[in-house]
PDB file of C-alpha atoms and ligand atoms in Angstrom:
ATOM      1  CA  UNK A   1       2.244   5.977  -3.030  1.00 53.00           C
ATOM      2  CA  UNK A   2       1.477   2.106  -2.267  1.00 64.00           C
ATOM      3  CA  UNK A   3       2.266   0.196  -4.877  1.00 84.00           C
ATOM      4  CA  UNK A   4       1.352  -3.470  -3.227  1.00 91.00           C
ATOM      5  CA  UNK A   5      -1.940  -4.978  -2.454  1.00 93.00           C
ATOM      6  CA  UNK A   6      -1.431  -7.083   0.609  1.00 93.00           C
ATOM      7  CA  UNK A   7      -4.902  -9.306   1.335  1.00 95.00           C
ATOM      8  CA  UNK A   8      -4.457 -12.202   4.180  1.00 94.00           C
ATOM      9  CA  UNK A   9      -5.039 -16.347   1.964  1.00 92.00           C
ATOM     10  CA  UNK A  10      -6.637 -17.598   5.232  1.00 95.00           C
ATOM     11  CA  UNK A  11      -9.150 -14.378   5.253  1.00 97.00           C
ATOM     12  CA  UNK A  12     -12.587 -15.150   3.493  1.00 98.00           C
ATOM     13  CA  UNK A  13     -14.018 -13.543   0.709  1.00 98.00           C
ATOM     14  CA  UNK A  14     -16.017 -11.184   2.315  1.00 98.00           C
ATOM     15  CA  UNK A  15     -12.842  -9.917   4.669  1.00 98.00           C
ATOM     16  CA  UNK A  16     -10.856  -9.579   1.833  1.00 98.00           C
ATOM     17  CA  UNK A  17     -13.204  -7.940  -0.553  1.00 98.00           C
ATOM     18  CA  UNK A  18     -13.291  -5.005   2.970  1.00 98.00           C
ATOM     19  CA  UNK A  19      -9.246  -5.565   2.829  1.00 97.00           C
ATOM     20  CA  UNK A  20      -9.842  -4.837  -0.741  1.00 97.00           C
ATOM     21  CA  UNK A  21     -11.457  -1.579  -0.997  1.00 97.00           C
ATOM     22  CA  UNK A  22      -9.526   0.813   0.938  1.00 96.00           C
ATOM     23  CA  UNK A  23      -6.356  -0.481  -0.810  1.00 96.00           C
ATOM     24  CA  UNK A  24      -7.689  -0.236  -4.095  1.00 96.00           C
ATOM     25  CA  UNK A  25      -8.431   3.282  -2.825  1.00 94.00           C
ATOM     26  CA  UNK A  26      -4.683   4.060  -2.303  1.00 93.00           C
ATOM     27  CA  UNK A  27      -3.234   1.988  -5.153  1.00 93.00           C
ATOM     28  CA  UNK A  28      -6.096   3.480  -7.697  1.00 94.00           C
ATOM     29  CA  UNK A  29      -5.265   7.060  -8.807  1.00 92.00           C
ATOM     30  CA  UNK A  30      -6.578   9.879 -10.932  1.00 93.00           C
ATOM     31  CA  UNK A  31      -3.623  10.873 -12.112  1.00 93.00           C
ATOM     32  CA  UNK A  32      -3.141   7.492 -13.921  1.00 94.00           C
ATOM     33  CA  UNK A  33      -4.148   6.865 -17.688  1.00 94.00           C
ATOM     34  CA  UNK A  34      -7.374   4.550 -17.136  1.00 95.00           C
ATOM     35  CA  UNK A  35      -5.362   1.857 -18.743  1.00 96.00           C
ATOM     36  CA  UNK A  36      -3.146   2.047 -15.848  1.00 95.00           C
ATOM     37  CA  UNK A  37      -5.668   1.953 -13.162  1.00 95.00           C
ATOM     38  CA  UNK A  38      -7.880  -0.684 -15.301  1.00 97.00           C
ATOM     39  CA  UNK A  39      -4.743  -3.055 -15.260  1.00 97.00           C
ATOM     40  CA  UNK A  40      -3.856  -2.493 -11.706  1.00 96.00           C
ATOM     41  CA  UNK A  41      -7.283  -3.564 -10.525  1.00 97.00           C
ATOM     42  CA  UNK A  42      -7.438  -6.693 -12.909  1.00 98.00           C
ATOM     43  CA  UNK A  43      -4.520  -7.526 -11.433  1.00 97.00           C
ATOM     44  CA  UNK A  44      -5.486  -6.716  -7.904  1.00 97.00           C
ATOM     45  CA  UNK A  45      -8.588  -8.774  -8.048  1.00 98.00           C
ATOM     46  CA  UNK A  46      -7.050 -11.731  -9.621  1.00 97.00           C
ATOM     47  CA  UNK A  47      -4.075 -11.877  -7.090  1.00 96.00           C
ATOM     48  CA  UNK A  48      -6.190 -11.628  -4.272  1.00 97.00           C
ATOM     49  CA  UNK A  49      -9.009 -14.620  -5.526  1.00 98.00           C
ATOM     50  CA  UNK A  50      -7.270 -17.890  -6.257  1.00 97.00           C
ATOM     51  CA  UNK A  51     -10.806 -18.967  -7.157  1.00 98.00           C
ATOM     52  CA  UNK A  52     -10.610 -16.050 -10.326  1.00 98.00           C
ATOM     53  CA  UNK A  53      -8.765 -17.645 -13.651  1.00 98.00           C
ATOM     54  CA  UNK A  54      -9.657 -14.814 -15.363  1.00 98.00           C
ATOM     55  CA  UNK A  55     -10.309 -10.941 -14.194  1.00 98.00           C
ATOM     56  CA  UNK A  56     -10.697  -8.395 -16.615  1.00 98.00           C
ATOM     57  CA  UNK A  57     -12.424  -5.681 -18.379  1.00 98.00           C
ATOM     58  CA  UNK A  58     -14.666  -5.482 -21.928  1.00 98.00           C
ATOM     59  CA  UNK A  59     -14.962  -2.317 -22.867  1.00 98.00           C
ATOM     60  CA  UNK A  60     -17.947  -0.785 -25.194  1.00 97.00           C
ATOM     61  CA  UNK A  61     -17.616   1.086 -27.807  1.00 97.00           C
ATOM     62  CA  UNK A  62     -20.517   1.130 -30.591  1.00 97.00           C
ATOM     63  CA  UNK A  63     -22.239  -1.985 -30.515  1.00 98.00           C
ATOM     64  CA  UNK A  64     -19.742  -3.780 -29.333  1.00 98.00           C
ATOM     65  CA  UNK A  65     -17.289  -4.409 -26.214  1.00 98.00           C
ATOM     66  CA  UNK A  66     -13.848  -4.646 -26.642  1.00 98.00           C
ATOM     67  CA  UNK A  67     -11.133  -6.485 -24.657  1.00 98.00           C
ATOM     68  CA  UNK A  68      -9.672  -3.990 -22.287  1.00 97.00           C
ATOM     69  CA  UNK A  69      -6.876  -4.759 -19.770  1.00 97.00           C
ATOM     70  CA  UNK A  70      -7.340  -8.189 -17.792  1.00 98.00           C
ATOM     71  CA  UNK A  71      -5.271 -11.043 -15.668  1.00 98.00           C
ATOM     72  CA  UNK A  72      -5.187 -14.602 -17.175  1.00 97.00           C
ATOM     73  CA  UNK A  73      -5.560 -16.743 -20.777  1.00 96.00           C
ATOM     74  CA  UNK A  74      -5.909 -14.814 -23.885  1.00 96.00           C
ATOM     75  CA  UNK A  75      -9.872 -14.038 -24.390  1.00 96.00           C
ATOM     76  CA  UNK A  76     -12.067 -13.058 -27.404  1.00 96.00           C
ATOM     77  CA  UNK A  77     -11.484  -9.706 -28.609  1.00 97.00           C
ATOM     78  CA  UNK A  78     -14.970  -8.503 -29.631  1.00 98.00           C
ATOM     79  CA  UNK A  79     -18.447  -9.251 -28.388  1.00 98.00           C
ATOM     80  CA  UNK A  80     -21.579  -7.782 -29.710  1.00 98.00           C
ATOM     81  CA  UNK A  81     -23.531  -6.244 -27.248  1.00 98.00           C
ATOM     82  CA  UNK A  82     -26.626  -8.581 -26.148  1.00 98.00           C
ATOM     83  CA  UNK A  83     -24.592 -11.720 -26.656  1.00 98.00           C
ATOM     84  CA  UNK A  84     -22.511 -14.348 -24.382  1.00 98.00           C
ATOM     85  CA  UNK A  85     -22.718 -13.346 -20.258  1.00 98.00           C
ATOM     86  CA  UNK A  86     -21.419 -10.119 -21.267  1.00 98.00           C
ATOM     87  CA  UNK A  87     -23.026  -8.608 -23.865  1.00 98.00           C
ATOM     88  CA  UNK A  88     -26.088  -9.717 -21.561  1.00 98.00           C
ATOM     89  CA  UNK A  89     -25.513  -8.162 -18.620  1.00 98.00           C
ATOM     90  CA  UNK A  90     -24.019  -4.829 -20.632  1.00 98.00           C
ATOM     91  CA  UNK A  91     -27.706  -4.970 -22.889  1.00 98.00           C
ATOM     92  CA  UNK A  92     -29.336  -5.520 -19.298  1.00 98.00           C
ATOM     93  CA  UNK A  93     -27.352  -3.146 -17.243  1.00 98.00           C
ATOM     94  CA  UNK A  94     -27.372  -5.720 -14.651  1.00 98.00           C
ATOM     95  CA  UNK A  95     -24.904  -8.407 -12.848  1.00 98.00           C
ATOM     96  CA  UNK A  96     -24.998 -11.858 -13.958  1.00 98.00           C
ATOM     97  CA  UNK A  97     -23.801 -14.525 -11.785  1.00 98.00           C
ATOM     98  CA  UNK A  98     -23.510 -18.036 -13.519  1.00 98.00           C
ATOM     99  CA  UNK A  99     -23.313 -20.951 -11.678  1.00 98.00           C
ATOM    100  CA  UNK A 100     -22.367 -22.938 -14.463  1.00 98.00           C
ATOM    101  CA  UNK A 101     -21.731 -21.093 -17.863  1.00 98.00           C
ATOM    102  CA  UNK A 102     -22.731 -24.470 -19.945  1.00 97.00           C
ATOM    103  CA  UNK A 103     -26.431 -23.759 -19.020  1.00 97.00           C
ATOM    104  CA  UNK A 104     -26.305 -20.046 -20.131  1.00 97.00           C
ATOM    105  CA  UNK A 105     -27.696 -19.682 -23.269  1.00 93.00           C
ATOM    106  CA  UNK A 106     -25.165 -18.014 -25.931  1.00 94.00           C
ATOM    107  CA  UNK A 107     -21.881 -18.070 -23.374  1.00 95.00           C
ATOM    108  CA  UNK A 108     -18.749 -17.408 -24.959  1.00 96.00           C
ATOM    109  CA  UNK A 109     -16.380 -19.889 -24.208  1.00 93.00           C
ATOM    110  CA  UNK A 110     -12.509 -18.064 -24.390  1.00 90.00           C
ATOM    111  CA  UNK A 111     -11.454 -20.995 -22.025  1.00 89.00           C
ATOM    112  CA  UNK A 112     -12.115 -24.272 -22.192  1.00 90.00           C
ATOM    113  CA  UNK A 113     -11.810 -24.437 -18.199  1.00 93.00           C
ATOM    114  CA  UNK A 114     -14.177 -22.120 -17.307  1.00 96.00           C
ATOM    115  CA  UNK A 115     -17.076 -23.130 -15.180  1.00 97.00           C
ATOM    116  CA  UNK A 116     -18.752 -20.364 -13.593  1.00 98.00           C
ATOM    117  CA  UNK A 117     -18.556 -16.630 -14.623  1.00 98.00           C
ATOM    118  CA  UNK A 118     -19.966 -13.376 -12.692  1.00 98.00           C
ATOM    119  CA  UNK A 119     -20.015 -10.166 -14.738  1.00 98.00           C
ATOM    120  CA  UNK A 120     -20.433  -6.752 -13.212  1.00 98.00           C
ATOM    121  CA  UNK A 121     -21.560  -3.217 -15.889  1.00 98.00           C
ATOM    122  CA  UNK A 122     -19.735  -0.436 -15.641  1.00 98.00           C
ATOM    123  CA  UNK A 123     -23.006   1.787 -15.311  1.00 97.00           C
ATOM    124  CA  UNK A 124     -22.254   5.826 -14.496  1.00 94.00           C
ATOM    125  CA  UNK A 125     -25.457   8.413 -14.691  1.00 94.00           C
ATOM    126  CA  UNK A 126     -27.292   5.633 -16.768  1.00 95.00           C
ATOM    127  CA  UNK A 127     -24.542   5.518 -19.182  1.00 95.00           C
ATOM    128  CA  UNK A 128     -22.771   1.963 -20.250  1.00 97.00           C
ATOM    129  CA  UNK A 129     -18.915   2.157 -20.026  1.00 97.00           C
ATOM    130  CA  UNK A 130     -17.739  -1.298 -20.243  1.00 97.00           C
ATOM    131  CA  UNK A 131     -18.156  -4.361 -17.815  1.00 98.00           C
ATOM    132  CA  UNK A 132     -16.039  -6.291 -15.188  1.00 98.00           C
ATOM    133  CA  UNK A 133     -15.800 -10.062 -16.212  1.00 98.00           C
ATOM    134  CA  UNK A 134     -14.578 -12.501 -13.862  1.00 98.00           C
ATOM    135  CA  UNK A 135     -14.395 -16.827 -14.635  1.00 98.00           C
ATOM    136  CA  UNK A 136     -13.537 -19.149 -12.566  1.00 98.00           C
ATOM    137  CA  UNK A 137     -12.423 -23.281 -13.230  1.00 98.00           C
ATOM    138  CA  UNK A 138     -14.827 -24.282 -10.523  1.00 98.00           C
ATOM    139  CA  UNK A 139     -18.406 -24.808 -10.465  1.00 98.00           C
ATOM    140  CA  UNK A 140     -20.578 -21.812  -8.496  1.00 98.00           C
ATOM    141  CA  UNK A 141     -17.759 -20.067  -7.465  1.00 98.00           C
ATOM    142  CA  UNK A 142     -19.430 -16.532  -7.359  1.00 98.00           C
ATOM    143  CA  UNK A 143     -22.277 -15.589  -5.259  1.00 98.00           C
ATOM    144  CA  UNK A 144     -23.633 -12.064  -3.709  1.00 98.00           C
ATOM    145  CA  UNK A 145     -21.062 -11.443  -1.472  1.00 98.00           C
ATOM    146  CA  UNK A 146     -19.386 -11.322  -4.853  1.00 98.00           C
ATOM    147  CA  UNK A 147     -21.952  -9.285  -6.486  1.00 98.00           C
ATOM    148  CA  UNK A 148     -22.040  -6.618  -3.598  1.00 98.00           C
ATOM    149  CA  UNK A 149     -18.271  -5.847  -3.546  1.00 98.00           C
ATOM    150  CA  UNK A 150     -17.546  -6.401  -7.160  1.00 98.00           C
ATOM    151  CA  UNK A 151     -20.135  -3.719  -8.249  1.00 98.00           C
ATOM    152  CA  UNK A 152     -19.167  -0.987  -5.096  1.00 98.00           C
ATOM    153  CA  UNK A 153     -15.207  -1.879  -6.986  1.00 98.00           C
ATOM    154  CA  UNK A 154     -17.027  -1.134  -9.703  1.00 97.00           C
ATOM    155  CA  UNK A 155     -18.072   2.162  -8.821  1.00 97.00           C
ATOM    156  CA  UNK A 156     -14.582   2.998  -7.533  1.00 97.00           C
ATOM    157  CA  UNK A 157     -13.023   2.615 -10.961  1.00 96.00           C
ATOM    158  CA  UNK A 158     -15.573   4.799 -12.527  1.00 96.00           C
ATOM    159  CA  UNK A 159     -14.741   7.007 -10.023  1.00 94.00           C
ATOM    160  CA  UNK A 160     -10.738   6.515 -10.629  1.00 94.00           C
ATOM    161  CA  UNK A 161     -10.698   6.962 -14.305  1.00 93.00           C
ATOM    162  CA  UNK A 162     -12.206   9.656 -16.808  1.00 88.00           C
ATOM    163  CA  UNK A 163     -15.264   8.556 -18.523  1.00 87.00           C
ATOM    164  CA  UNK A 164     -15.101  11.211 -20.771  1.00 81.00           C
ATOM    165  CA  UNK A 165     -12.609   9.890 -22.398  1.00 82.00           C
ATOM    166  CA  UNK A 166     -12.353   6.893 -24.649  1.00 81.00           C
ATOM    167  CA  UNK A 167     -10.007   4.521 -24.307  1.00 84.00           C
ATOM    168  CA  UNK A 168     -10.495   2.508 -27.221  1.00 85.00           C
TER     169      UNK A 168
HETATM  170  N1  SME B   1     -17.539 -15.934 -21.252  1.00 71.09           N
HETATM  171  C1  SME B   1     -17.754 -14.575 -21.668  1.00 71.09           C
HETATM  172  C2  SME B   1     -16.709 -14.144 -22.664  1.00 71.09           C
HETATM  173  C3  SME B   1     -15.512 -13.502 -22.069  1.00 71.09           C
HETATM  174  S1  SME B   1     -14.449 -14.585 -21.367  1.00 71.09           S
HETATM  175  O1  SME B   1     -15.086 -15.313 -20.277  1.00 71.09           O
HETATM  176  C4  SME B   1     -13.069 -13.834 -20.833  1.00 71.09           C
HETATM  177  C5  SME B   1     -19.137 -14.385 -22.204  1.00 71.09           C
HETATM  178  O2  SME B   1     -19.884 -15.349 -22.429  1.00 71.09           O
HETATM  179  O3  SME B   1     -19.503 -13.239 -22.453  1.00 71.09           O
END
């Protein structure tokens, strides 16, 4: 089994997000816990970006989500849902991309650096599981290339891990 994620620097985004995919494909694997396969693709995702500072996962559970597996600074550990960028887009079900988190309304700040944010909700048969939370140091660093790919590597880790089981 490969191990390795091997994406091309000079490539852009959009090449390596279809780089991406199919080796998340091989690297991702039922067989592994979903804190395995959760840490593997925060890692993946942050490796491949040098624009990402941060890559990770909150997961829900309650009212809340919780910090799940993730690549970068130390981050909050609890967020109610409805508040910051990603209790919003986990109470909305939707993707938020934010140009500059300063002029969202209720963003958690975990880092002090962090300029832009896009977060994508793990969404399966209408049911919330979590969401994928990416920040970056720049200014508008995430747009809908971002939002197309992140959500179809969304889909893939529902698809890689059982959701009938909790992790948290
Ligand atoms: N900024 C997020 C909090 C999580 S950190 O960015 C890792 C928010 O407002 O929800």
């Amino acid at each position: 089994m490969s191990e390795t994620i091997e994406i091309n620097d000079k490539f852009t985004d959009e090449e390596k997000y279809r780089e991406l995919i199919p080796q998340m494909e091989t690297l991702l694997s039922e067989d592994d816990f979903t804190v395995t396969t959760l840490s593997n693709f925060a890692a993946a995702l942050k490796q491949t970006f040098s624009k990402v500072s941060w890559a990770g996962f909150y997961l829900k559970k309650g009212d809340y989500l919780y910090l799940g597996p993730f690549q970068g600074k130390v981050a909050c550990t609890r967020i109610k849902i409805g508040q910051g960028v990603c209790g919003t887009s986990a109470f909305k079900k939707v993707t938020l991309i934010v140009p500059d988190v300063d002029k969202f309304p209720g963003h958690i700040a975990c880092d002090s650096f962090s300029r832009s944010e896009i977060v994508v909700p793990l969404v399966k048969n209408d049911e919330l599981y979590g969401v994928l939370d990416l920040d970056s140091t720049s200014y508008s660093s995430f747009n809908e290339t971002d939002k197309k790919y992140l959500e179809r590597l969304g889909q893939l880790v529902l698809e890689k891990i059982d959701c009938a089981r909790s992790v948290i």
